[in-house]
Amino acid sequence: MDRKISLHPYLDRCLDALAAICTGLSALSMIVLVSTFGWLVYGRYVLNDTPTWVEQLALLMMITISFMSSATGVRERTHLAVDIVPMLCGAKSQIVLRMLCDFILMIFGVLMAVKSNELMQFSWYKEIPLLAIPEGIRYIPVLISGVLVALFSAASLLGGAISLFSDSDSDPVLNPDVSGLKNKAEE
Amino acid sequence: MGWFILLGCFALLLIIGMPVAYALGIAALSSFVYEGLPLLIGFQRIVSGVSVFSLLAIPFFIFAGELMLHGGIASRLVSLASSAVGWAKGGLGQVNVLSSMLFGGISGSAVADVSALGSLLIPVMKEKGYIAEYAVNVTVTSSVAGIMIPPSHNMILFVVAAGGGISVSSLFMAGLIPGILMCLCLGAAARWVAIRNNYPTEKFPGWSVVLYAAITAFPGLFTAVIIVGGALSGVFTVTESGAIGCIYAIVVCVFVYRSLTLASFIVAVKNAVRTTGMVMILVGCASAFGYMLVLYDVPSELTKLLYMISDNPIIILLMMNLMLLVLGMIMDMGALILICTPIFLPVAVGLGMDPIQFGVMLMMNLGLGLCTPPVGSCLFVGCAIGNVPIQRAVRTIWPFYLAILLTLMLITFVPSMSLFLPNLLDV
């Protein structure tokens, strides 16, 4: 739940832009999701012609929102974690624990990207019923999410390493707080 | 050995501060590797865990809650509550509880409830001479109403985690009486504390003001009627009613209240997708984790363990409540619903408890966990808004905890509390 570590202003901006694009895509998917369900109800009760493709499209949008936003959550550190032990640790230990998490998460992200790529290729020649598009498309958001999780974790890992070997007393990671929740409250 | 790797890896990852969702996923994948199962299946389980039609209601409920938060519905509900109960002793405490009941009932999210009502009411309460801790305590504990009073996206998580066979409409109706009772108990606790501390009383504004506030709040309140009524009547499915609720909330906030600007709409969508992402990745990873739990037969092992300690149903139910309370203190609600349901539901059903009653008991138990340190998101948000250190807030929160615990015991041991309405309405 602690704040992200600053790496390099230019790199930070690039990674933040990537996270913002993901949020934008998820937001767009949410609007499409609500609109298609509105259309479903309108079609059923007004046009007397229920659009059958809505369900499959909605599931595709759901996967997009879930995986894209969860990758953004890794960058923005909004995922819920149990911070009791890290908060009890000293400054350097906190950074080490965080680097360990980042490292494991990076491997998870790489595996997610590799395996979802396999799943995508495996199911590319099957079609999603009623949408007539390749089933493999379902795994594209997962693949992107895997790449982004690995990228964001690697950046955080690198930032942690830099702050570990520099003047750590001034680093924001030493002041873990509930910034994510505070931001939510302020919004 | 396999179950030890699964649970041990999960515990270790949690301890080092790994996000709960990813800790579940990584622990499950470690077990896949240990058992020689292909990782491909593990990731496929994560994706298929998210790709469930009944889960589509979750983003809709979350989005509807955010729209209300940013579209001016919350402030109208506070005005209604203020005019209706503000004149009682420690009036703003009562206003806070009633507002939570109304807003939480519509938004279905405890954290949204604390964010919305806390930022409106806590500063006003402090200004009027209420101690900041009291303001925070009432806001935080009454937010549990958001989970209990329908619609609630956590109830959908429970239905999915229970593996189907439970009607969402039944669970929605089952939460209503316990939710209202909990608010009454919290109102009583708030009054008791207010009398002890001699908090001020507001003047009764007159029936015309109450009527005006009710008329103004009605379009916002109608969102809940659309969502719950649509699903109960069978006009819409639960998912469709969530979507229609969102569209209705947009229409009301833009055309009736005229308080939803493009900027606030964008903030609402962004917050909604952010929360949806957090919840859904949790669902996906918990699906892979649950797959391994069932493979290792953990639920039946736990049942055997509980029966070894005692075969008295009352003792077992109390032990389950205690375990859920402790888990709720250290972990997030969504994750616990997904992990605990497959483990504890068979035990509860084995004791003769209705799955719906168990669902309501689980919701209240874990809802209390949101208000307790060390990991309580509602408590964190409330303390951040009230600018009160957590340790100071929890020193005076016990009357409110007692009120929730009293309701929890009634839910646990009086089945009709939760089953009366579903049986009456035959849903």
XYZ file of C-alpha atoms in Angstrom:
614
model
C 0.000 0.000 0.000
C 3.021 2.248 0.068
C 3.886 4.761 -2.592
C 5.784 3.928 -5.759
C 9.490 4.639 -5.834
C 10.696 7.259 -8.293
C 13.118 5.742 -10.804
C 13.945 8.350 -13.399
C 11.585 11.213 -14.310
C 11.469 10.268 -18.014
C 11.017 6.549 -17.361
C 8.436 7.316 -14.689
C 6.454 9.421 -17.134
C 6.546 6.620 -19.733
C 5.371 4.017 -17.225
C 2.666 6.341 -15.892
C 1.524 6.966 -19.460
C 1.289 3.203 -20.026
C -0.756 2.849 -16.837
C -2.988 5.746 -17.949
C -3.572 4.095 -21.361
C -4.589 0.888 -19.553
C -7.010 2.818 -17.328
C -8.399 4.586 -20.397
C -8.967 1.280 -22.204
C -10.630 -0.184 -19.122
C -12.839 2.891 -18.733
C -13.861 2.633 -22.387
C -14.654 -1.053 -21.890
C -16.801 -0.166 -18.866
C -18.786 2.363 -20.916
C -19.235 -0.213 -23.719
C -20.304 -2.786 -21.118
C -23.009 -0.543 -19.646
C -24.184 0.594 -23.091
C -24.501 -2.938 -24.490
C -26.573 -4.054 -21.516
C -28.766 -0.997 -21.966
C -29.151 -2.047 -25.608
C -29.938 -5.624 -24.527
C -32.842 -4.489 -22.341
C -34.035 -2.008 -25.009
C -33.868 -4.743 -27.648
C -35.794 -7.196 -25.526
C -38.617 -4.927 -24.348
C -38.897 -2.308 -27.096
C -37.670 -3.905 -30.318
C -38.795 -7.377 -29.272
C -35.493 -8.649 -30.671
C -32.947 -9.600 -27.960
C -29.363 -9.075 -29.142
C -27.710 -12.413 -28.415
C -24.121 -11.238 -28.893
C -24.171 -9.042 -25.788
C -23.225 -11.788 -23.334
C -20.059 -12.828 -25.162
C -18.991 -9.233 -25.801
C -19.605 -8.424 -22.129
C -17.323 -11.267 -21.016
C -14.619 -9.971 -23.352
C -14.991 -6.466 -21.887
C -14.905 -7.917 -18.377
C -11.567 -9.638 -19.071
C -10.211 -6.386 -20.531
C -11.279 -4.334 -17.501
C -10.055 -6.914 -14.988
C -6.601 -7.582 -16.378
C -5.800 -4.074 -17.633
C -6.864 -2.436 -14.361
C -5.061 -5.004 -12.266
C -1.831 -4.244 -14.153
C -2.388 -0.527 -13.503
C -2.921 -1.412 -9.852
C 0.600 -2.856 -9.727
C 2.021 0.464 -10.956
C -0.201 2.589 -8.724
C 0.145 0.236 -5.745
C -3.612 0.105 -5.221
C -3.849 -3.663 -4.682
C -4.730 -4.594 -1.130
C -1.881 -6.147 0.805
C -1.269 -7.066 4.427
C 1.420 -4.587 5.438
C 1.726 -5.507 9.116
C 5.139 -7.186 8.986
C 6.756 -4.710 6.540
C 5.560 -1.828 8.718
C 7.188 -3.369 11.770
C 10.506 -3.704 9.949
C 13.300 -1.171 9.682
C 13.752 1.056 6.655
C 16.236 -1.106 4.761
C 14.325 -4.311 5.537
C 11.172 -2.706 4.157
C 12.910 -2.011 0.875
C 14.327 -5.538 0.740
C 10.893 -7.075 1.405
C 9.378 -4.880 -1.223
C 12.076 -5.819 -3.726
C 11.399 -9.471 -2.985
C 7.685 -8.938 -3.715
C 8.548 -7.076 -6.901
C 10.869 -9.848 -8.020
C 8.261 -12.586 -7.443
C 5.596 -10.456 -9.116
C 7.891 -9.871 -12.095
C 8.309 -13.620 -12.575
C 4.556 -14.066 -12.237
C 4.042 -11.369 -14.901
C 6.514 -13.032 -17.291
C 4.863 -16.422 -16.786
C 1.436 -14.878 -17.289
C 2.567 -13.305 -20.572
C 4.196 -16.526 -21.840
C 1.335 -18.820 -20.866
C -1.418 -16.506 -22.100
C 0.458 -16.258 -25.401
C 0.357 -20.064 -25.613
C -3.337 -20.052 -24.739
C -3.955 -17.375 -27.362
C -2.200 -19.348 -30.088
C -3.874 -22.554 -28.997
C -7.371 -21.096 -29.268
C -6.835 -18.682 -32.190
C -8.557 -20.904 -34.769
C -11.662 -21.415 -32.678
C -14.392 -18.770 -32.821
C -16.204 -17.047 -29.958
C -19.842 -18.047 -30.458
C -22.100 -15.259 -31.845
C -19.210 -12.810 -32.222
C -17.396 -14.657 -35.036
C -13.983 -13.517 -33.853
C -11.070 -15.747 -32.777
C -11.345 -17.192 -29.276
C -7.672 -16.282 -28.814
C -8.633 -12.593 -28.574
C -9.833 -13.332 -25.036
C -6.204 -13.835 -23.989
C -4.794 -10.631 -25.496
C -5.660 -8.476 -22.409
C -4.110 -11.205 -20.227
C -0.951 -11.186 -22.327
C -0.699 -7.380 -22.180
C -1.415 -7.458 -18.450
C 1.365 -10.018 -17.918
C 3.860 -7.863 -19.834
C 2.833 -4.759 -17.900
C 2.921 -6.478 -14.496
C 6.456 -7.670 -15.304
C 7.468 -4.216 -16.549
C 6.008 -2.279 -13.606
C 7.474 -4.741 -11.097
C 10.888 -4.617 -12.795
C 10.832 -0.810 -12.643
C 9.891 -0.906 -8.963
C 12.590 -3.525 -8.314
C 15.178 -1.313 -9.966
C 13.941 1.720 -8.025
C 14.196 -0.288 -4.817
C 17.760 -1.315 -5.632
C 18.719 2.301 -6.337
C 17.169 3.572 -3.110
C 18.748 0.724 -1.138
C 22.221 1.819 -2.178
C 21.561 5.546 -1.911
C 20.498 7.834 0.946
C 17.487 5.788 2.044
C 16.357 8.145 4.822
C 14.752 10.498 2.346
C 12.996 7.836 0.326
C 9.198 7.751 0.348
C 9.213 3.986 0.720
C 10.320 4.500 4.302
C 7.006 6.090 5.169
C 4.473 3.439 4.382
C 0.969 4.748 4.736
C -2.470 4.175 3.421
C -1.914 6.481 0.470
C -4.067 4.450 -1.898
C -7.008 4.598 0.449
C -6.326 8.220 1.308
C -6.365 9.095 -2.391
C -9.644 7.269 -2.740
C -11.055 9.149 0.208
C -9.872 12.490 -1.167
C -11.404 11.757 -4.561
C 2.540 -31.954 1.746
C 0.793 -30.347 -1.226
C -1.699 -28.437 0.920
C 1.176 -27.269 3.110
C 2.904 -25.764 0.070
C -0.339 -24.085 -1.012
C -1.211 -22.557 2.365
C 2.380 -22.012 3.495
C 3.332 -20.215 0.300
C 0.213 -18.057 0.568
C 0.933 -17.159 4.209
C 4.578 -16.389 3.463
C 3.694 -14.136 0.534
C 1.124 -12.296 2.663
C 3.689 -11.768 5.410
C 6.220 -10.178 3.086
C 3.549 -7.761 1.839
C 2.591 -9.261 -1.528
C -0.828 -8.033 -2.792
C -3.433 -10.561 -1.652
C -4.685 -11.314 -5.172
C -1.256 -12.156 -6.524
C -0.349 -14.071 -3.351
C -3.338 -16.342 -4.037
C -2.375 -16.797 -7.684
C 1.313 -17.469 -7.007
C 0.522 -19.910 -4.163
C -1.872 -21.790 -6.456
C 0.696 -21.910 -9.276
C 3.357 -23.192 -6.851
C 1.034 -26.085 -6.013
C 0.444 -26.697 -9.709
C 4.215 -27.011 -10.165
C 4.540 -29.264 -7.099
C 1.792 -31.566 -8.345
C 3.275 -31.645 -11.847
C 0.189 -30.017 -13.348
C 0.764 -27.777 -16.404
C 0.973 -24.073 -15.556
C -1.143 -23.442 -18.619
C -4.121 -24.909 -16.766
C -3.381 -22.668 -13.786
C -3.527 -19.522 -15.904
C -6.562 -20.817 -17.749
C -8.306 -21.209 -14.386
C -7.413 -17.621 -13.495
C -8.905 -16.334 -16.778
C -11.974 -18.555 -16.613
C -12.506 -17.492 -12.993
C -12.978 -13.930 -14.225
C -14.994 -14.893 -17.276
C -18.211 -15.784 -15.453
C -21.469 -14.192 -16.553
C -22.933 -13.780 -13.054
C -19.840 -11.780 -12.021
C -20.748 -9.094 -14.556
C -23.038 -7.540 -11.956
C -19.994 -6.604 -9.850
C -18.576 -3.859 -12.120
C -22.093 -2.478 -12.554
C -22.723 -2.215 -8.809
C -19.303 -0.671 -8.252
C -19.881 1.830 -11.074
C -23.356 2.708 -9.776
C -21.851 3.383 -6.337
C -19.175 5.651 -7.823
C -21.780 7.544 -9.871
C -23.800 8.203 -6.727
C -20.695 9.275 -4.891
C -19.714 11.805 -7.556
C -23.157 12.677 -8.858
C -24.717 14.348 -5.819
C -26.970 11.524 -4.631
C -25.014 11.064 -1.372
C -25.451 14.691 -0.272
C -29.234 14.533 -0.858
C -29.473 11.385 1.252
C -27.552 13.093 4.057
C -29.998 16.045 3.885
C -32.911 13.621 4.176
C -31.363 11.794 7.137
C -30.429 15.098 8.774
C -33.942 16.476 8.609
C -35.476 13.165 9.723
C -33.350 12.239 12.751
C -30.996 15.200 13.343
C -33.152 16.424 16.249
C -32.428 13.346 18.407
C -29.780 13.397 21.171
C -26.371 13.377 19.462
C -28.362 13.920 16.294
C -25.511 13.864 13.818
C -24.536 10.376 14.983
C -28.064 9.195 14.131
C -27.899 11.098 10.834
C -24.679 9.264 10.052
C -26.206 5.839 10.713
C -29.380 6.556 8.736
C -27.365 8.029 5.843
C -25.216 4.889 5.748
C -28.330 2.768 5.681
C -29.733 4.721 2.745
C -26.514 5.288 0.786
C -24.882 1.938 1.596
C -28.094 0.262 0.611
C -27.843 1.795 -2.819
C -24.095 1.744 -3.474
C -23.458 -1.703 -1.963
C -19.928 -0.794 -0.973
C -18.704 -0.127 2.553
C -15.593 1.757 1.444
C -17.627 3.963 -0.924
C -19.981 4.617 1.982
C -17.167 5.792 4.279
C -15.606 7.901 1.505
C -18.869 9.560 0.531
C -20.510 10.086 3.902
C -17.300 10.509 5.865
C -16.168 13.454 3.786
C -19.638 15.020 4.147
C -20.395 14.302 7.794
C -17.129 13.962 9.732
C -16.059 17.622 9.217
C -19.573 18.844 10.148
C -19.620 16.677 13.277
C -16.211 17.962 14.373
C -17.346 21.527 13.763
C -20.435 21.014 15.961
C -18.338 19.856 18.917
C -18.405 16.085 18.483
C -15.094 14.355 19.285
C -13.370 13.348 16.022
C -13.044 9.716 17.169
C -16.809 9.475 17.685
C -17.461 10.857 14.209
C -15.005 8.377 12.692
C -16.309 5.436 14.715
C -19.958 5.989 13.748
C -19.078 6.508 10.070
C -16.817 3.475 9.877
C -19.034 0.951 11.675
C -22.281 2.044 10.038
C -20.670 1.513 6.621
C -21.136 -2.248 7.135
C -24.749 -1.537 6.127
C -23.435 -1.182 2.565
C -22.561 -4.872 2.588
C -25.714 -6.094 4.305
C -28.450 -4.040 2.660
C -29.081 -4.985 -0.977
C -27.669 -4.616 -3.553
C -24.196 -5.723 -2.509
C -21.463 -6.900 -4.865
C -19.895 -8.927 -2.052
C -23.035 -11.070 -1.956
C -22.491 -11.875 -5.634
C -18.940 -12.930 -4.816
C -20.379 -15.259 -2.167
C -22.886 -16.767 -4.596
C -20.104 -17.410 -7.139
C -17.753 -18.806 -4.469
C -20.524 -21.111 -3.217
C -20.492 -22.695 -6.672
C -24.026 -21.796 -7.742
C -27.282 -23.112 -6.390
C -27.891 -20.002 -4.276
C -30.170 -17.306 -5.614
C -28.755 -13.775 -5.557
C -32.268 -12.403 -4.993
C -32.709 -14.617 -1.913
C -29.413 -13.451 -0.487
C -30.301 -9.809 -1.186
C -33.572 -10.206 0.716
C -31.880 -12.178 3.498
C -29.505 -9.298 4.224
C -32.231 -6.679 4.575
C -33.576 -7.379 8.105
C -30.129 -8.031 9.635
C -28.838 -4.853 7.948
C -31.649 -2.716 9.338
C -31.339 -4.352 12.779
C -27.603 -3.665 12.794
C -28.278 -0.004 11.989
C -30.803 0.176 14.839
C -28.216 -1.309 17.238
C -25.573 1.119 15.971
C -28.049 3.994 16.358
C -28.656 2.922 19.969
C -24.896 2.729 20.616
C -24.401 6.161 19.019
C -27.162 7.594 21.226
C -25.701 6.008 24.371
C -22.273 7.503 23.673
C -23.862 10.862 22.773
C -25.786 11.009 26.075
C -22.629 10.120 28.053
C -20.642 12.843 26.312
C -23.525 15.331 26.269
C -23.371 15.932 22.531
C -25.580 18.684 21.049
C -29.053 18.248 19.615
C -30.183 19.848 16.358
C -33.493 21.685 16.123
C -36.364 19.886 14.391
C -36.616 21.668 11.026
C -40.356 21.033 10.577
C -42.262 18.480 8.531
C -42.189 20.591 5.383
C -38.374 20.440 5.354
C -38.448 16.673 5.941
C -40.941 16.268 3.091
C -38.865 18.468 0.758
C -35.693 16.511 1.592
C -37.547 13.238 0.971
C -38.826 14.438 -2.402
C -35.355 15.632 -3.404
C -33.722 12.360 -2.342
C -36.385 10.152 -3.934
C -34.893 9.976 -7.483
C -31.583 8.857 -5.993
C -33.205 6.319 -3.684
C -35.121 4.931 -6.636
C -31.817 3.536 -8.014
C -31.945 0.823 -5.330
C -35.585 0.125 -6.176
C -34.612 -0.376 -9.831
C -31.683 -2.662 -9.041
C -33.319 -4.787 -6.346
C -36.892 -4.521 -7.647
C -35.830 -5.322 -11.211
C -34.012 -8.458 -10.109
C -36.709 -9.590 -7.653
C -39.583 -9.090 -10.067
C -37.819 -11.005 -12.806
C -38.060 -8.064 -15.225
C -34.247 -8.000 -15.397
C -31.533 -10.413 -14.393
C -29.283 -9.211 -11.540
C -26.616 -8.238 -14.097
C -29.072 -6.325 -16.263
C -30.534 -4.539 -13.264
C -27.019 -3.419 -12.315
C -26.489 -1.958 -15.799
C -29.912 -0.297 -15.816
C -29.135 1.073 -12.338
C -25.969 2.686 -13.751
C -27.833 4.214 -16.701
C -30.585 5.486 -14.390
C -28.010 6.970 -11.971
C -26.349 8.816 -14.888
C -29.725 10.171 -16.056
C -30.703 11.307 -12.535
C -27.319 12.894 -11.764
C -27.115 14.689 -15.137
C -30.717 15.732 -15.828
C -32.413 15.837 -12.415
C -29.669 16.830 -9.955
C -27.429 18.448 -12.625
C -24.394 17.663 -10.509
C -22.529 15.094 -12.615
C -20.013 16.947 -14.773
C -17.835 15.325 -17.429
C -14.842 15.584 -15.088
C -16.662 13.893 -12.193
C -18.009 11.243 -14.589
C -14.450 10.439 -15.699
C -13.330 10.188 -12.069
C -16.279 7.860 -11.358
C -15.432 5.566 -14.316
C -11.729 5.522 -13.419
C -12.435 4.647 -9.800
C -14.925 1.994 -10.857
C -12.486 0.228 -13.210
C -9.711 0.493 -10.630
C -11.867 -1.195 -7.965
C -13.224 -3.710 -10.485
C -9.670 -4.653 -11.472
C -8.714 -5.182 -7.836
C -11.777 -7.325 -7.132
C -11.731 -9.332 -10.352
C -8.054 -10.317 -10.313
C -8.750 -11.478 -6.785
C -11.653 -13.570 -8.084
C -9.525 -15.062 -10.882
C -6.576 -15.949 -8.643
C -8.897 -17.228 -5.900
C -10.483 -19.493 -8.490
C -7.110 -21.199 -9.132
C -6.457 -21.279 -5.357
C -9.900 -22.768 -4.693
C -9.257 -25.436 -7.344
C -6.191 -26.596 -5.409
C -8.007 -26.354 -2.044
C -10.653 -28.737 -3.326
C -7.983 -30.998 -4.864
C -6.346 -31.310 -1.436
C -9.735 -31.844 0.220
C -9.082 -29.009 2.693
C -12.810 -28.331 3.438
C -13.507 -31.887 4.645
C -10.254 -31.971 6.624
C -11.301 -28.765 8.406
C -14.755 -30.226 9.096
C -13.097 -33.264 10.709
C -10.838 -30.977 12.744
C -13.749 -28.902 14.014
C -15.711 -32.038 14.971
C -12.657 -33.304 16.843
C -12.715 -30.180 19.017
C -16.456 -30.348 19.702
C -19.583 -31.883 18.231
C -21.812 -29.202 19.738
C -23.211 -27.110 16.831
C -23.276 -23.955 18.993
C -19.584 -24.307 19.873
C -18.683 -25.022 16.235
C -20.658 -21.997 15.015
C -18.989 -19.792 17.627
C -15.582 -21.138 16.595
C -16.373 -20.418 12.943
C -17.419 -16.888 13.840
C -14.235 -16.387 15.832
C -12.061 -17.685 12.984
C -13.839 -15.454 10.466
C -13.479 -12.446 12.775
C -9.756 -13.030 13.229
C -9.253 -13.593 9.492
C -11.321 -10.472 8.769
C -8.975 -8.480 10.970
C -5.952 -9.369 8.877
C -7.288 -9.840 5.356
C -9.470 -8.134 2.801
C -13.147 -9.020 2.574
C -13.320 -10.041 -1.099
C -10.414 -12.454 -0.765
C -11.862 -13.971 2.402
C -15.277 -14.516 0.836
C -13.621 -16.396 -2.011
C -11.321 -18.440 0.241
C -13.602 -19.102 3.223
C -16.856 -19.905 1.421
C -15.720 -23.249 -0.066
C -14.077 -24.158 3.254
C -16.720 -23.143 5.806
C -19.954 -23.514 3.823
C -19.898 -27.352 3.845
C -19.277 -27.259 7.624
C -22.211 -24.904 8.160
C -24.512 -26.924 5.902
C -23.411 -30.058 7.754
C -24.621 -28.433 10.972
C -28.013 -27.840 9.376
C -27.497 -24.158 8.643
C -29.097 -22.758 5.502
C -26.471 -21.588 2.944
C -28.253 -18.227 2.729
C -28.078 -17.747 6.494
C -24.395 -18.655 6.343
C -23.899 -16.080 3.576
C -25.424 -13.322 5.704
C -23.374 -14.390 8.724
C -20.206 -14.357 6.614
C -20.998 -10.874 5.259
C -21.496 -9.391 8.717
C -18.438 -11.123 10.129
C -16.141 -9.929 7.377
C -17.858 -6.533 7.331
C -16.786 -6.094 10.942
C -13.283 -7.011 9.775
C -13.317 -3.920 7.548
C -13.636 -1.785 10.692
C -10.930 -3.458 12.758
C -7.186 -2.925 12.838
C -4.635 -3.905 11.636
C -6.168 -4.365 8.155
C -9.499 -2.574 7.883
C -10.001 -0.541 4.731
C -13.061 1.297 6.104
C -11.199 2.169 9.299
C -8.223 3.420 7.250
C -10.396 5.624 5.038
C -12.454 6.934 7.993
C -9.332 7.779 10.020
C -7.721 9.428 6.976
C -10.791 11.645 6.466
C -11.196 12.449 10.166
C -7.441 12.962 10.583
C -7.483 10.658 13.600
C -4.745 8.081 14.318
C -6.101 4.529 14.083
C -5.014 3.640 17.633
C -6.984 6.622 19.013
C -10.108 5.771 17.031
C -10.215 2.133 18.156
C -9.872 3.092 21.829
C -13.493 4.323 21.884
C -15.053 2.177 19.171
C -16.084 -0.765 21.417
C -19.805 0.181 21.872
C -20.160 0.056 18.084
C -18.312 -3.268 17.836
C -20.659 -4.635 20.515
C -23.694 -3.484 18.510
C -22.441 -5.354 15.404
C -21.478 -8.425 17.438
C -24.953 -8.527 18.979
C -26.510 -8.530 15.507
C -23.998 -11.170 14.396
C -25.032 -13.491 17.243
C -28.696 -13.001 16.342
C -27.962 -13.860 12.697
C -25.994 -16.939 13.755
C -28.511 -18.395 16.157
C -31.873 -17.090 14.868
C -32.317 -18.440 11.309
C -35.580 -16.554 10.717
C -33.682 -13.246 10.953
C -32.201 -13.933 7.547
C -34.627 -16.482 6.113
C -37.953 -14.794 6.906
C -38.003 -12.428 3.905
C -36.718 -14.898 1.269
C -39.323 -17.424 2.433
C -42.087 -14.810 2.542
C -41.333 -13.514 -0.959
C -40.542 -17.010 -2.238
C -37.383 -15.886 -4.044
